PDB file of C-alpha atoms and ligand atoms in Angstrom:
ATOM      1  CA  UNK P  49      92.071 132.094  58.199  1.00  0.00           C
ATOM      2  CA  UNK P  50      88.436 131.700  59.323  1.00  0.00           C
ATOM      3  CA  UNK P  51      86.369 128.550  58.776  1.00  0.00           C
ATOM      4  CA  UNK P  52      83.319 128.565  56.504  1.00  0.00           C
ATOM      5  CA  UNK P  53      81.329 127.373  59.541  1.00  0.00           C
ATOM      6  CA  UNK P  54      82.231 130.455  61.555  1.00  0.00           C
ATOM      7  CA  UNK P  55      81.545 132.922  58.748  1.00  0.00           C
ATOM      8  CA  UNK P  56      78.210 131.260  57.899  1.00  0.00           C
ATOM      9  CA  UNK P  57      77.246 131.226  61.585  1.00  0.00           C
ATOM     10  CA  UNK P  58      78.030 134.929  61.978  1.00  0.00           C
ATOM     11  CA  UNK P  59      75.656 135.668  59.088  1.00  0.00           C
ATOM     12  CA  UNK P  60      72.697 134.136  60.950  1.00  0.00           C
ATOM     13  CA  UNK P  61      72.609 136.685  63.814  1.00  0.00           C
ATOM     14  CA  UNK P  62      73.618 134.019  66.388  1.00  0.00           C
ATOM     15  CA  UNK P  63      73.394 134.570  70.147  1.00  0.00           C
ATOM     16  CA  UNK P  64      76.994 135.519  71.000  1.00  0.00           C
ATOM     17  CA  UNK P  65      78.796 135.441  74.338  1.00  0.00           C
ATOM     18  CA  UNK P  66      82.380 136.703  74.641  1.00  0.00           C
ATOM     19  CA  UNK P  67      84.852 136.276  77.507  1.00  0.00           C
ATOM     20  CA  UNK P  68      87.860 138.598  77.421  1.00  0.00           C
ATOM     21  CA  UNK P  69      91.030 138.566  79.502  1.00  0.00           C
ATOM     22  CA  UNK P  70      94.171 140.649  79.850  1.00  0.00           C
ATOM     23  CA  UNK P  71      95.370 139.710  76.347  1.00  0.00           C
ATOM     24  CA  UNK P  72      92.711 141.932  74.760  1.00  0.00           C
ATOM     25  CA  UNK P  73      94.273 144.926  76.524  1.00  0.00           C
ATOM     26  CA  UNK P  74      97.881 143.888  75.877  1.00  0.00           C
ATOM     27  CA  UNK P  75      98.043 145.794  72.543  1.00  0.00           C
ATOM     28  CA  UNK P  76      96.886 148.910  74.402  1.00  0.00           C
ATOM     29  CA  UNK P  77      99.906 148.648  76.645  1.00  0.00           C
ATOM     30  CA  UNK P  78      98.355 147.034  79.738  1.00  0.00           C
ATOM     31  CA  UNK P  79     100.770 144.321  80.964  1.00  0.00           C
ATOM     32  CA  UNK P  80      99.130 140.866  81.132  1.00  0.00           C
ATOM     33  CA  UNK P  81      99.193 138.862  84.326  1.00  0.00           C
ATOM     34  CA  UNK P  82     101.148 135.823  83.355  1.00  0.00           C
ATOM     35  CA  UNK P  83     102.890 136.771  80.147  1.00  0.00           C
ATOM     36  CA  UNK P  84     106.578 137.627  79.679  1.00  0.00           C
ATOM     37  CA  UNK P  85     106.009 141.140  80.985  1.00  0.00           C
ATOM     38  CA  UNK P  86     103.092 139.968  83.171  1.00  0.00           C
ATOM     39  CA  UNK P  87     102.427 142.012  86.287  1.00  0.00           C
ATOM     40  CA  UNK P  88     102.465 138.877  88.397  1.00  0.00           C
ATOM     41  CA  UNK P  89     106.093 138.343  87.301  1.00  0.00           C
ATOM     42  CA  UNK P  90     107.245 141.076  89.664  1.00  0.00           C
ATOM     43  CA  UNK P  91     104.828 139.995  92.352  1.00  0.00           C
ATOM     44  CA  UNK P  92     103.055 136.694  92.976  1.00  0.00           C
ATOM     45  CA  UNK P  93      99.266 136.952  92.809  1.00  0.00           C
ATOM     46  CA  UNK P  94      99.073 135.825  96.455  1.00  0.00           C
ATOM     47  CA  UNK P  95     101.217 138.794  97.494  1.00  0.00           C
ATOM     48  CA  UNK P  96      98.890 141.416  96.116  1.00  0.00           C
ATOM     49  CA  UNK P  97      95.414 140.418  94.891  1.00  0.00           C
ATOM     50  CA  UNK P  98      94.130 138.924  98.178  1.00  0.00           C
ATOM     51  CA  UNK P  99      92.419 140.278 101.325  1.00  0.00           C
ATOM     52  CA  UNK P 100      95.288 139.002 103.502  1.00  0.00           C
ATOM     53  CA  UNK P 101      97.848 140.857 101.406  1.00  0.00           C
ATOM     54  CA  UNK P 102      95.777 144.030 101.722  1.00  0.00           C
ATOM     55  CA  UNK P 103      95.287 143.664 105.469  1.00  0.00           C
ATOM     56  CA  UNK P 104      98.970 142.907 106.087  1.00  0.00           C
ATOM     57  CA  UNK P 105     100.383 145.404 103.595  1.00  0.00           C
ATOM     58  CA  UNK P 106      97.750 147.938 102.483  1.00  0.00           C
ATOM     59  CA  UNK P 107     100.376 150.446 101.305  1.00  0.00           C
ATOM     60  CA  UNK P 108     101.939 147.995  98.843  1.00  0.00           C
ATOM     61  CA  UNK P 109      98.580 146.757  97.535  1.00  0.00           C
ATOM     62  CA  UNK P 110      97.097 150.256  97.171  1.00  0.00           C
ATOM     63  CA  UNK P 111     100.288 151.512  95.487  1.00  0.00           C
ATOM     64  CA  UNK P 112     100.209 148.582  93.048  1.00  0.00           C
ATOM     65  CA  UNK P 113      96.629 149.385  92.061  1.00  0.00           C
ATOM     66  CA  UNK P 114      97.528 153.072  91.727  1.00  0.00           C
ATOM     67  CA  UNK P 115     100.443 152.049  89.461  1.00  0.00           C
ATOM     68  CA  UNK P 116      98.014 150.096  87.287  1.00  0.00           C
ATOM     69  CA  UNK P 117      95.498 152.974  87.232  1.00  0.00           C
ATOM     70  CA  UNK P 118      98.296 155.328  86.178  1.00  0.00           C
ATOM     71  CA  UNK P 119      99.101 153.014  83.245  1.00  0.00           C
ATOM     72  CA  UNK P 120      95.435 152.731  82.277  1.00  0.00           C
ATOM     73  CA  UNK P 121      94.899 156.520  82.489  1.00  0.00           C
ATOM     74  CA  UNK P 122      97.404 156.988  79.655  1.00  0.00           C
ATOM     75  CA  UNK P 123      96.310 154.336  77.202  1.00  0.00           C
ATOM     76  CA  UNK P 124      93.609 153.930  74.611  1.00  0.00           C
ATOM     77  CA  UNK P 125      91.430 150.997  73.615  1.00  0.00           C
ATOM     78  CA  UNK P 126      92.820 149.082  70.627  1.00  0.00           C
ATOM     79  CA  UNK P 127      91.087 147.812  67.443  1.00  0.00           C
ATOM     80  CA  UNK P 128      90.122 144.634  69.298  1.00  0.00           C
ATOM     81  CA  UNK P 129      88.095 146.612  71.845  1.00  0.00           C
ATOM     82  CA  UNK P 130      86.464 148.664  69.085  1.00  0.00           C
ATOM     83  CA  UNK P 131      85.608 145.533  67.070  1.00  0.00           C
ATOM     84  CA  UNK P 132      83.828 144.081  70.113  1.00  0.00           C
ATOM     85  CA  UNK P 133      81.883 147.332  70.580  1.00  0.00           C
ATOM     86  CA  UNK P 134      80.948 147.074  66.876  1.00  0.00           C
ATOM     87  CA  UNK P 135      79.776 143.484  67.330  1.00  0.00           C
ATOM     88  CA  UNK P 136      77.460 144.574  70.105  1.00  0.00           C
ATOM     89  CA  UNK P 137      75.753 146.927  67.640  1.00  0.00           C
ATOM     90  CA  UNK P 138      75.488 144.309  64.882  1.00  0.00           C
ATOM     91  CA  UNK P 139      74.074 141.322  66.738  1.00  0.00           C
ATOM     92  CA  UNK P 140      70.718 141.270  68.495  1.00  0.00           C
ATOM     93  CA  UNK P 141      71.848 139.064  71.389  1.00  0.00           C
ATOM     94  CA  UNK P 142      75.449 139.882  72.280  1.00  0.00           C
ATOM     95  CA  UNK P 143      77.006 139.611  75.753  1.00  0.00           C
ATOM     96  CA  UNK P 144      80.511 140.787  76.671  1.00  0.00           C
ATOM     97  CA  UNK P 145      81.889 139.242  79.841  1.00  0.00           C
ATOM     98  CA  UNK P 146      85.264 140.580  80.909  1.00  0.00           C
ATOM     99  CA  UNK P 147      87.797 139.537  83.529  1.00  0.00           C
ATOM    100  CA  UNK P 148      89.591 142.804  82.884  1.00  0.00           C
ATOM    101  CA  UNK P 149      89.275 145.585  85.406  1.00  0.00           C
ATOM    102  CA  UNK P 150      90.756 148.268  83.125  1.00  0.00           C
ATOM    103  CA  UNK P 151      87.586 149.980  81.804  1.00  0.00           C
ATOM    104  CA  UNK P 152      88.875 149.804  78.200  1.00  0.00           C
ATOM    105  CA  UNK P 153      85.774 148.025  76.835  1.00  0.00           C
ATOM    106  CA  UNK P 154      83.619 150.877  78.152  1.00  0.00           C
ATOM    107  CA  UNK P 155      86.036 153.477  76.776  1.00  0.00           C
ATOM    108  CA  UNK P 156      85.756 151.744  73.368  1.00  0.00           C
ATOM    109  CA  UNK P 157      81.977 152.142  73.384  1.00  0.00           C
ATOM    110  CA  UNK P 158      80.753 148.736  74.607  1.00  0.00           C
ATOM    111  CA  UNK P 159      77.557 149.333  76.535  1.00  0.00           C
ATOM    112  CA  UNK P 160      76.498 146.038  78.087  1.00  0.00           C
ATOM    113  CA  UNK P 161      79.570 144.660  79.910  1.00  0.00           C
ATOM    114  CA  UNK P 162      79.604 142.042  82.662  1.00  0.00           C
ATOM    115  CA  UNK P 163      82.708 142.877  84.742  1.00  0.00           C
ATOM    116  CA  UNK P 164      83.083 139.613  86.654  1.00  0.00           C
ATOM    117  CA  UNK P 165      86.275 140.717  88.420  1.00  0.00           C
ATOM    118  CA  UNK P 166      85.209 144.291  89.157  1.00  0.00           C
ATOM    119  CA  UNK P 167      86.690 147.573  87.969  1.00  0.00           C
ATOM    120  CA  UNK P 168      89.976 149.101  89.100  1.00  0.00           C
ATOM    121  CA  UNK P 169      88.590 152.627  88.724  1.00  0.00           C
ATOM    122  CA  UNK P 170      86.010 151.871  91.411  1.00  0.00           C
ATOM    123  CA  UNK P 171      86.740 151.580  95.148  1.00  0.00           C
ATOM    124  CA  UNK P 172      84.618 150.702  98.160  1.00  0.00           C
ATOM    125  CA  UNK P 173      84.652 150.731 101.945  1.00  0.00           C
ATOM    126  CA  UNK P 174      85.515 147.304 103.391  1.00  0.00           C
ATOM    127  CA  UNK P 175      83.154 147.917 106.253  1.00  0.00           C
ATOM    128  CA  UNK P 176      79.978 149.523 104.877  1.00  0.00           C
ATOM    129  CA  UNK P 177      80.598 148.843 101.145  1.00  0.00           C
ATOM    130  CA  UNK P 178      80.031 152.525 100.331  1.00  0.00           C
ATOM    131  CA  UNK P 179      81.342 153.149  96.796  1.00  0.00           C
ATOM    132  CA  UNK P 180      84.253 155.580  96.645  1.00  0.00           C
ATOM    133  CA  UNK P 181      85.092 157.156  93.295  1.00  0.00           C
ATOM    134  CA  UNK P 182      88.598 157.913  92.132  1.00  0.00           C
ATOM    135  CA  UNK P 183      91.329 157.081  94.640  1.00  0.00           C
ATOM    136  CA  UNK P 184      94.818 158.542  94.114  1.00  0.00           C
ATOM    137  CA  UNK P 185      97.204 156.910  96.534  1.00  0.00           C
ATOM    138  CA  UNK P 186     101.016 157.166  96.776  1.00  0.00           C
ATOM    139  CA  UNK P 187     103.117 155.001  99.045  1.00  0.00           C
ATOM    140  CA  UNK P 188     103.485 156.793 102.370  1.00  0.00           C
ATOM    141  CA  UNK P 189     100.111 158.560 102.066  1.00  0.00           C
ATOM    142  CA  UNK P 190      97.630 158.261 104.904  1.00  0.00           C
ATOM    143  CA  UNK P 191      95.528 155.144 104.279  1.00  0.00           C
ATOM    144  CA  UNK P 192      92.187 156.251 102.795  1.00  0.00           C
ATOM    145  CA  UNK P 193      89.338 155.867 105.272  1.00  0.00           C
ATOM    146  CA  UNK P 194      85.550 155.952 104.963  1.00  0.00           C
ATOM    147  CA  UNK P 195      83.428 158.230 107.193  1.00  0.00           C
ATOM    148  CA  UNK P 196      82.422 155.057 109.033  1.00  0.00           C
ATOM    149  CA  UNK P 197      86.089 154.415 109.840  1.00  0.00           C
ATOM    150  CA  UNK P 198      86.340 151.442 107.446  1.00  0.00           C
ATOM    151  CA  UNK P 199      89.345 150.917 105.158  1.00  0.00           C
ATOM    152  CA  UNK P 200      88.858 151.754 101.471  1.00  0.00           C
ATOM    153  CA  UNK P 201      89.924 149.152  98.869  1.00  0.00           C
ATOM    154  CA  UNK P 202      89.757 148.722  95.095  1.00  0.00           C
ATOM    155  CA  UNK P 203      86.376 147.327  94.034  1.00  0.00           C
ATOM    156  CA  UNK P 204      87.906 144.284  92.311  1.00  0.00           C
ATOM    157  CA  UNK P 205      87.537 140.579  93.085  1.00  0.00           C
ATOM    158  CA  UNK P 206      90.575 139.201  94.893  1.00  0.00           C
ATOM    159  CA  UNK P 207      91.669 135.552  94.976  1.00  0.00           C
ATOM    160  CA  UNK P 208      89.517 133.606  97.380  1.00  0.00           C
ATOM    161  CA  UNK P 209      86.691 136.144  97.040  1.00  0.00           C
ATOM    162  CA  UNK P 210      83.348 135.454  95.437  1.00  0.00           C
ATOM    163  CA  UNK P 211      82.527 137.082  92.127  1.00  0.00           C
ATOM    164  CA  UNK P 212      79.615 139.545  92.180  1.00  0.00           C
ATOM    165  CA  UNK P 213      76.746 137.063  92.340  1.00  0.00           C
ATOM    166  CA  UNK P 214      74.224 138.785  90.033  1.00  0.00           C
ATOM    167  CA  UNK P 215      76.885 139.605  87.441  1.00  0.00           C
ATOM    168  CA  UNK P 216      78.275 136.078  87.326  1.00  0.00           C
ATOM    169  CA  UNK P 217      74.829 134.487  87.257  1.00  0.00           C
ATOM    170  CA  UNK P 218      73.935 136.614  84.216  1.00  0.00           C
ATOM    171  CA  UNK P 219      77.251 135.668  82.560  1.00  0.00           C
ATOM    172  CA  UNK P 220      76.525 132.001  83.233  1.00  0.00           C
ATOM    173  CA  UNK P 221      73.019 132.327  81.810  1.00  0.00           C
ATOM    174  CA  UNK P 222      74.395 133.893  78.622  1.00  0.00           C
ATOM    175  CA  UNK P 223      77.081 131.210  78.290  1.00  0.00           C
ATOM    176  CA  UNK P 224      74.387 128.597  78.799  1.00  0.00           C
ATOM    177  CA  UNK P 225      72.142 129.860  75.989  1.00  0.00           C
ATOM    178  CA  UNK P 226      74.553 131.221  73.377  1.00  0.00           C
ATOM    179  CA  UNK P 227      75.115 129.724  69.893  1.00  0.00           C
ATOM    180  CA  UNK P 228      78.661 131.102  69.551  1.00  0.00           C
ATOM    181  CA  UNK P 229      81.215 131.686  72.347  1.00  0.00           C
ATOM    182  CA  UNK P 230      84.464 133.603  71.931  1.00  0.00           C
ATOM    183  CA  UNK P 231      87.259 133.201  74.504  1.00  0.00           C
ATOM    184  CA  UNK P 232      89.633 136.066  73.728  1.00  0.00           C
ATOM    185  CA  UNK P 233      92.988 136.976  75.282  1.00  0.00           C
ATOM    186  CA  UNK P 234      92.690 134.827  78.371  1.00  0.00           C
ATOM    187  CA  UNK P 235      94.825 131.985  79.675  1.00  0.00           C
ATOM    188  CA  UNK P 236      91.509 130.445  80.813  1.00  0.00           C
ATOM    189  CA  UNK P 237      92.887 129.298  84.174  1.00  0.00           C
ATOM    190  CA  UNK P 238      91.138 131.601  86.637  1.00  0.00           C
ATOM    191  CA  UNK P 239      87.896 130.083  87.893  1.00  0.00           C
ATOM    192  CA  UNK P 240      84.963 130.397  87.981  1.00  0.00           C
ATOM    193  CA  UNK P 241      85.208 132.725  84.914  1.00  0.00           C
ATOM    194  CA  UNK P 242      87.200 130.059  83.049  1.00  0.00           C
ATOM    195  CA  UNK P 243      84.218 127.709  83.355  1.00  0.00           C
ATOM    196  CA  UNK P 244      82.071 129.911  81.084  1.00  0.00           C
ATOM    197  CA  UNK P 245      83.493 128.710  77.721  1.00  0.00           C
ATOM    198  CA  UNK P 246      83.289 125.118  78.964  1.00  0.00           C
ATOM    199  CA  UNK P 247      79.628 125.585  79.882  1.00  0.00           C
ATOM    200  CA  UNK P 248      78.913 127.082  76.464  1.00  0.00           C
ATOM    201  CA  UNK P 249      80.644 124.228  74.676  1.00  0.00           C
ATOM    202  CA  UNK P 250      78.823 121.607  76.756  1.00  0.00           C
ATOM    203  CA  UNK P 251      75.539 123.291  75.813  1.00  0.00           C
ATOM    204  CA  UNK P 252      76.375 122.929  72.122  1.00  0.00           C
ATOM    205  CA  UNK P 253      77.741 126.403  71.335  1.00  0.00           C
ATOM    206  CA  UNK P 254      80.455 126.802  68.685  1.00  0.00           C
ATOM    207  CA  UNK P 255      83.583 127.697  70.713  1.00  0.00           C
ATOM    208  CA  UNK P 256      86.199 130.007  69.186  1.00  0.00           C
ATOM    209  CA  UNK P 257      89.441 130.946  70.943  1.00  0.00           C
ATOM    210  CA  UNK P 258      91.511 133.973  69.929  1.00  0.00           C
ATOM    211  CA  UNK P 259      94.966 134.079  71.512  1.00  0.00           C
ATOM    212  CA  UNK P 260      98.630 134.504  70.583  1.00  0.00           C
ATOM    213  CA  UNK P 261      99.346 131.076  72.055  1.00  0.00           C
ATOM    214  CA  UNK P 262      97.456 127.864  72.737  1.00  0.00           C
ATOM    215  CA  UNK P 263      95.898 127.580  76.210  1.00  0.00           C
ATOM    216  CA  UNK P 264      94.222 124.937  78.387  1.00  0.00           C
ATOM    217  CA  UNK P 265      91.032 125.648  76.436  1.00  0.00           C
ATOM    218  CA  UNK P 266      92.477 125.113  72.947  1.00  0.00           C
ATOM    219  CA  UNK P 267      91.820 121.384  72.768  1.00  0.00           C
ATOM    220  CA  UNK P 268      88.142 121.963  73.612  1.00  0.00           C
ATOM    221  CA  UNK P 269      87.669 124.829  71.137  1.00  0.00           C
ATOM    222  CA  UNK P 270      86.055 124.230  67.731  1.00  0.00           C
ATOM    223  CA  UNK P 271      88.350 126.848  66.231  1.00  0.00           C
ATOM    224  CA  UNK P 272      91.604 128.409  67.528  1.00  0.00           C
ATOM    225  CA  UNK P 273      92.628 131.675  65.839  1.00  0.00           C
ATOM    226  CA  UNK P 274      96.275 132.311  66.700  1.00  0.00           C
ATOM    227  CA  UNK P 275      97.289 135.948  66.623  1.00  0.00           C
ATOM    228  CA  UNK P 276      96.707 139.307  68.325  1.00  0.00           C
ATOM    229  CA  UNK P 277      93.016 139.995  68.987  1.00  0.00           C
ATOM    230  CA  UNK P 278      93.511 143.586  67.788  1.00  0.00           C
ATOM    231  CA  UNK P 279      94.271 142.197  64.309  1.00  0.00           C
ATOM    232  CA  UNK P 280      92.059 139.124  64.189  1.00  0.00           C
ATOM    233  CA  UNK P 281      88.779 140.677  65.361  1.00  0.00           C
ATOM    234  CA  UNK P 282      88.612 143.480  62.742  1.00  0.00           C
ATOM    235  CA  UNK P 283      89.570 140.962  60.020  1.00  0.00           C
ATOM    236  CA  UNK P 284      86.873 138.557  61.214  1.00  0.00           C
ATOM    237  CA  UNK P 285      84.197 141.270  61.090  1.00  0.00           C
ATOM    238  CA  UNK P 286      85.363 142.393  57.652  1.00  0.00           C
ATOM    239  CA  UNK P 287      85.236 138.789  56.341  1.00  0.00           C
ATOM    240  CA  UNK P 288      81.745 138.367  57.796  1.00  0.00           C
ATOM    241  CA  UNK P 289      80.674 141.558  56.056  1.00  0.00           C
ATOM    242  CA  UNK P 290      80.352 143.655  59.215  1.00  0.00           C
ATOM    243  CA  UNK P 291      82.043 147.011  58.656  1.00  0.00           C
ATOM    244  CA  UNK P 292      84.359 147.842  61.543  1.00  0.00           C
TER     245      UNK P 292
HETATM  246  C1  LIG V 562      87.018 132.091  94.095  1.00  0.00           C
HETATM  247  C2  LIG V 562      91.038 141.008  89.725  1.00  0.00           C
HETATM  248  C3  LIG V 562      86.080 131.003  95.913  1.00  0.00           C
HETATM  249  C4  LIG V 562      92.024 141.647  90.614  1.00  0.00           C
HETATM  250  C5  LIG V 562      91.606 138.654  89.395  1.00  0.00           C
HETATM  251  C6  LIG V 562      94.428 127.629  94.632  1.00  0.00           C
HETATM  252  C7  LIG V 562      94.712 128.641  95.544  1.00  0.00           C
HETATM  253  C8  LIG V 562      93.915 129.798  95.650  1.00  0.00           C
HETATM  254  C9  LIG V 562      92.783 129.936  94.828  1.00  0.00           C
HETATM  255  C10 LIG V 562      92.523 128.920  93.930  1.00  0.00           C
HETATM  256  C11 LIG V 562      93.318 127.789  93.816  1.00  0.00           C
HETATM  257  N1  LIG V 562      92.797 127.012  92.831  1.00  0.00           N
HETATM  258  C12 LIG V 562      91.718 127.609  92.320  1.00  0.00           C
HETATM  259  C13 LIG V 562      91.516 128.756  92.989  1.00  0.00           C
HETATM  260  C14 LIG V 562      90.432 129.687  92.747  1.00  0.00           C
HETATM  261  C15 LIG V 562      91.028 130.923  92.086  1.00  0.00           C
HETATM  262  C16 LIG V 562      91.715 130.518  90.801  1.00  0.00           C
HETATM  263  O1  LIG V 562      91.055 130.158  89.844  1.00  0.00           O
HETATM  264  N2  LIG V 562      93.067 130.577  90.805  1.00  0.00           N
HETATM  265  C17 LIG V 562      93.800 130.178  89.621  1.00  0.00           C
HETATM  266  C18 LIG V 562      95.034 131.087  89.465  1.00  0.00           C
HETATM  267  C19 LIG V 562      94.191 128.715  89.760  1.00  0.00           C
HETATM  268  N3  LIG V 562      89.905 131.775  91.821  1.00  0.00           N
HETATM  269  C20 LIG V 562      89.515 132.635  92.778  1.00  0.00           C
HETATM  270  O2  LIG V 562      90.092 132.816  93.837  1.00  0.00           O
HETATM  271  C21 LIG V 562      88.222 133.362  92.459  1.00  0.00           C
HETATM  272  N4  LIG V 562      87.369 133.268  93.608  1.00  0.00           N
HETATM  273  O3  LIG V 562      87.309 131.046  93.583  1.00  0.00           O
HETATM  274  O4  LIG V 562      86.331 132.221  95.251  1.00  0.00           O
HETATM  275  C22 LIG V 562      84.921 131.225  96.750  1.00  0.00           C
HETATM  276  C23 LIG V 562      83.753 130.543  96.458  1.00  0.00           C
HETATM  277  C24 LIG V 562      82.663 130.695  97.295  1.00  0.00           C
HETATM  278  C25 LIG V 562      82.743 131.591  98.391  1.00  0.00           C
HETATM  279  C26 LIG V 562      83.925 132.306  98.631  1.00  0.00           C
HETATM  280  C27 LIG V 562      85.019 132.140  97.818  1.00  0.00           C
HETATM  281  C28 LIG V 562      88.505 134.838  92.203  1.00  0.00           C
HETATM  282  C29 LIG V 562      89.315 134.974  90.941  1.00  0.00           C
HETATM  283  C30 LIG V 562      89.440 136.451  90.579  1.00  0.00           C
HETATM  284  C31 LIG V 562      90.814 136.943  90.961  1.00  0.00           C
HETATM  285  N5  LIG V 562      90.955 138.320  90.470  1.00  0.00           N
HETATM  286  N6  LIG V 562      91.690 139.918  88.997  1.00  0.00           N
HETATM  287  C32 LIG V 562      93.095 142.340  89.803  1.00  0.00           C
HETATM  288  O5  LIG V 562      93.000 142.438  88.566  1.00  0.00           O
HETATM  289  O6  LIG V 562      94.039 142.811  90.457  1.00  0.00           O
HETATM  290  S1  LIG V 562      92.298 137.449  88.451  1.00  0.00           S
HETATM  291  C33 LIG V 562      93.244 138.084  87.181  1.00  0.00           C
HETATM  292  O7  LIG V 562      93.472 136.949  86.347  1.00  0.00           O
HETATM  293  C34 LIG V 562      92.583 139.104  86.251  1.00  0.00           C
HETATM  294  O8  LIG V 562      91.207 139.317  86.509  1.00  0.00           O
HETATM  295  C35 LIG V 562      92.706 138.439  84.901  1.00  0.00           C
HETATM  296  O9  LIG V 562      91.780 138.857  84.014  1.00  0.00           O
HETATM  297  C36 LIG V 562      92.522 137.058  85.319  1.00  0.00           C
HETATM  298  C37 LIG V 562      92.754 135.992  84.335  1.00  0.00           C
HETATM  299  O10 LIG V 562      93.985 136.234  83.736  1.00  0.00           O
HETATM  300  P1  LIG V 562      93.927 136.539  82.161  1.00  0.00           P
HETATM  301  O11 LIG V 562      92.990 137.684  81.929  1.00  0.00           O
HETATM  302  O12 LIG V 562      93.662 135.271  81.449  1.00  0.00           O
HETATM  303  O13 LIG V 562      95.359 137.089  81.918  1.00  0.00           O
HETATM  304  P2  LIG V 562      96.668 136.219  81.688  1.00  0.00           P
HETATM  305  O14 LIG V 562      97.833 137.141  81.762  1.00  0.00           O
HETATM  306  O15 LIG V 562      96.605 135.003  82.553  1.00  0.00           O
HETATM  307  O16 LIG V 562      96.514 135.711  80.188  1.00  0.00           O
HETATM  308  C38 LIG V 562      96.578 136.653  79.121  1.00  0.00           C
HETATM  309  C39 LIG V 562      96.336 135.820  77.873  1.00  0.00           C
HETATM  310  O17 LIG V 562      96.306 136.705  76.757  1.00  0.00           O
HETATM  311  C40 LIG V 562      97.445 134.817  77.615  1.00  0.00           C
HETATM  312  O18 LIG V 562      96.881 133.574  77.246  1.00  0.00           O
HETATM  313  C41 LIG V 562      98.203 135.426  76.420  1.00  0.00           C
HETATM  314  O19 LIG V 562      98.709 134.411  75.560  1.00  0.00           O
HETATM  315  C42 LIG V 562      97.116 136.184  75.729  1.00  0.00           C
HETATM  316  N7  LIG V 562      97.542 137.333  74.934  1.00  0.00           N
HETATM  317  C43 LIG V 562      98.593 138.165  75.147  1.00  0.00           C
HETATM  318  N8  LIG V 562      98.595 139.122  74.202  1.00  0.00           N
HETATM  319  C44 LIG V 562      97.510 138.895  73.387  1.00  0.00           C
HETATM  320  C45 LIG V 562      96.844 137.756  73.847  1.00  0.00           C
HETATM  321  N9  LIG V 562      95.738 137.267  73.256  1.00  0.00           N
HETATM  322  C46 LIG V 562      95.280 137.925  72.172  1.00  0.00           C
HETATM  323  N10 LIG V 562      95.858 139.037  71.678  1.00  0.00           N
HETATM  324  C47 LIG V 562      96.967 139.549  72.251  1.00  0.00           C
HETATM  325  N11 LIG V 562      97.543 140.649  71.744  1.00  0.00           N
HETATM  326 ZN1  LIG V 563      82.306 152.800 105.351  1.00  0.00          ZN
END
């Protein structure tokens, strides 16, 4: 299932950079964005994950995020998350970049995580940027407001918004200098995060994709491992002699 090249490379303590997307959380029960049960299916991304959508329909957007938090509150990381936390302990230069906002990598024990699209458990004031912890909102509730009078929103990156500069710059630096890049559970179409595996490949890294289907990135990858990340990652570590 795994190439000799990949197994040999893993034995040399390579610099590793990983990009994860919604597919890594699918086996935990978090609906993906564009899959058959993808969240976007009920709503178009433009309707919900944008500033305009929030300003024109804050109730709907806040209720949608609450719905997603409610799902996330009742699920556990899966073996794919745990395998990535294990990798962090077994390699001296390991960077986990995630597009996921669901906190599952942290719950699985990963320590150093670059959350390039923010975190759904965090909120902030649109006016003064003051962080606001847990927000429980039901449709019809008063809209949450900051002491400064600003509206409170989820601290995630919406379409058309910039990614957190320092976080993305660090992710880019890691992609630039890594020997081995894993693109796991992502359709690799949302930029600029989707540029990271391309940067790594251009810089000479060995590019591995783990997904249940081929994506736009598959033709560029050195190795495409087709299957659920929750099964493939533990098997990969076992084959490379890293106990999971
Ligand atoms: C920016 C946070 C500019 C919020 C998200 C045209 C119109 C408008 C915008 C654009 C446009 N063209 C390009 C753009 C830019 C846009 C973009 O790339 N759009 C795409 C859709 C074309 N990008 C942006 O707007 C970004 N900002 O460009 O700003 C700018 C520049 C300077 C100054 C000012 C502004 C911001 C993008 C971030 C948007 N926020 N999420 C929230 O979560 O609510 S994006 C959202 O998509 C999630 O973060 C998600 O992670 C991300 C990517 O999706 P995936 O994770 O890949 O999930 P998906 O469902 O697509 O795929 C799942 C995959 O898993 C599938 O391949 C499936 O096969 C696989 N899978 C399923 N099960 C498993 C599995 N794999 C393994 N194992 C399994 N078991
Ligand atoms: Zn404020």
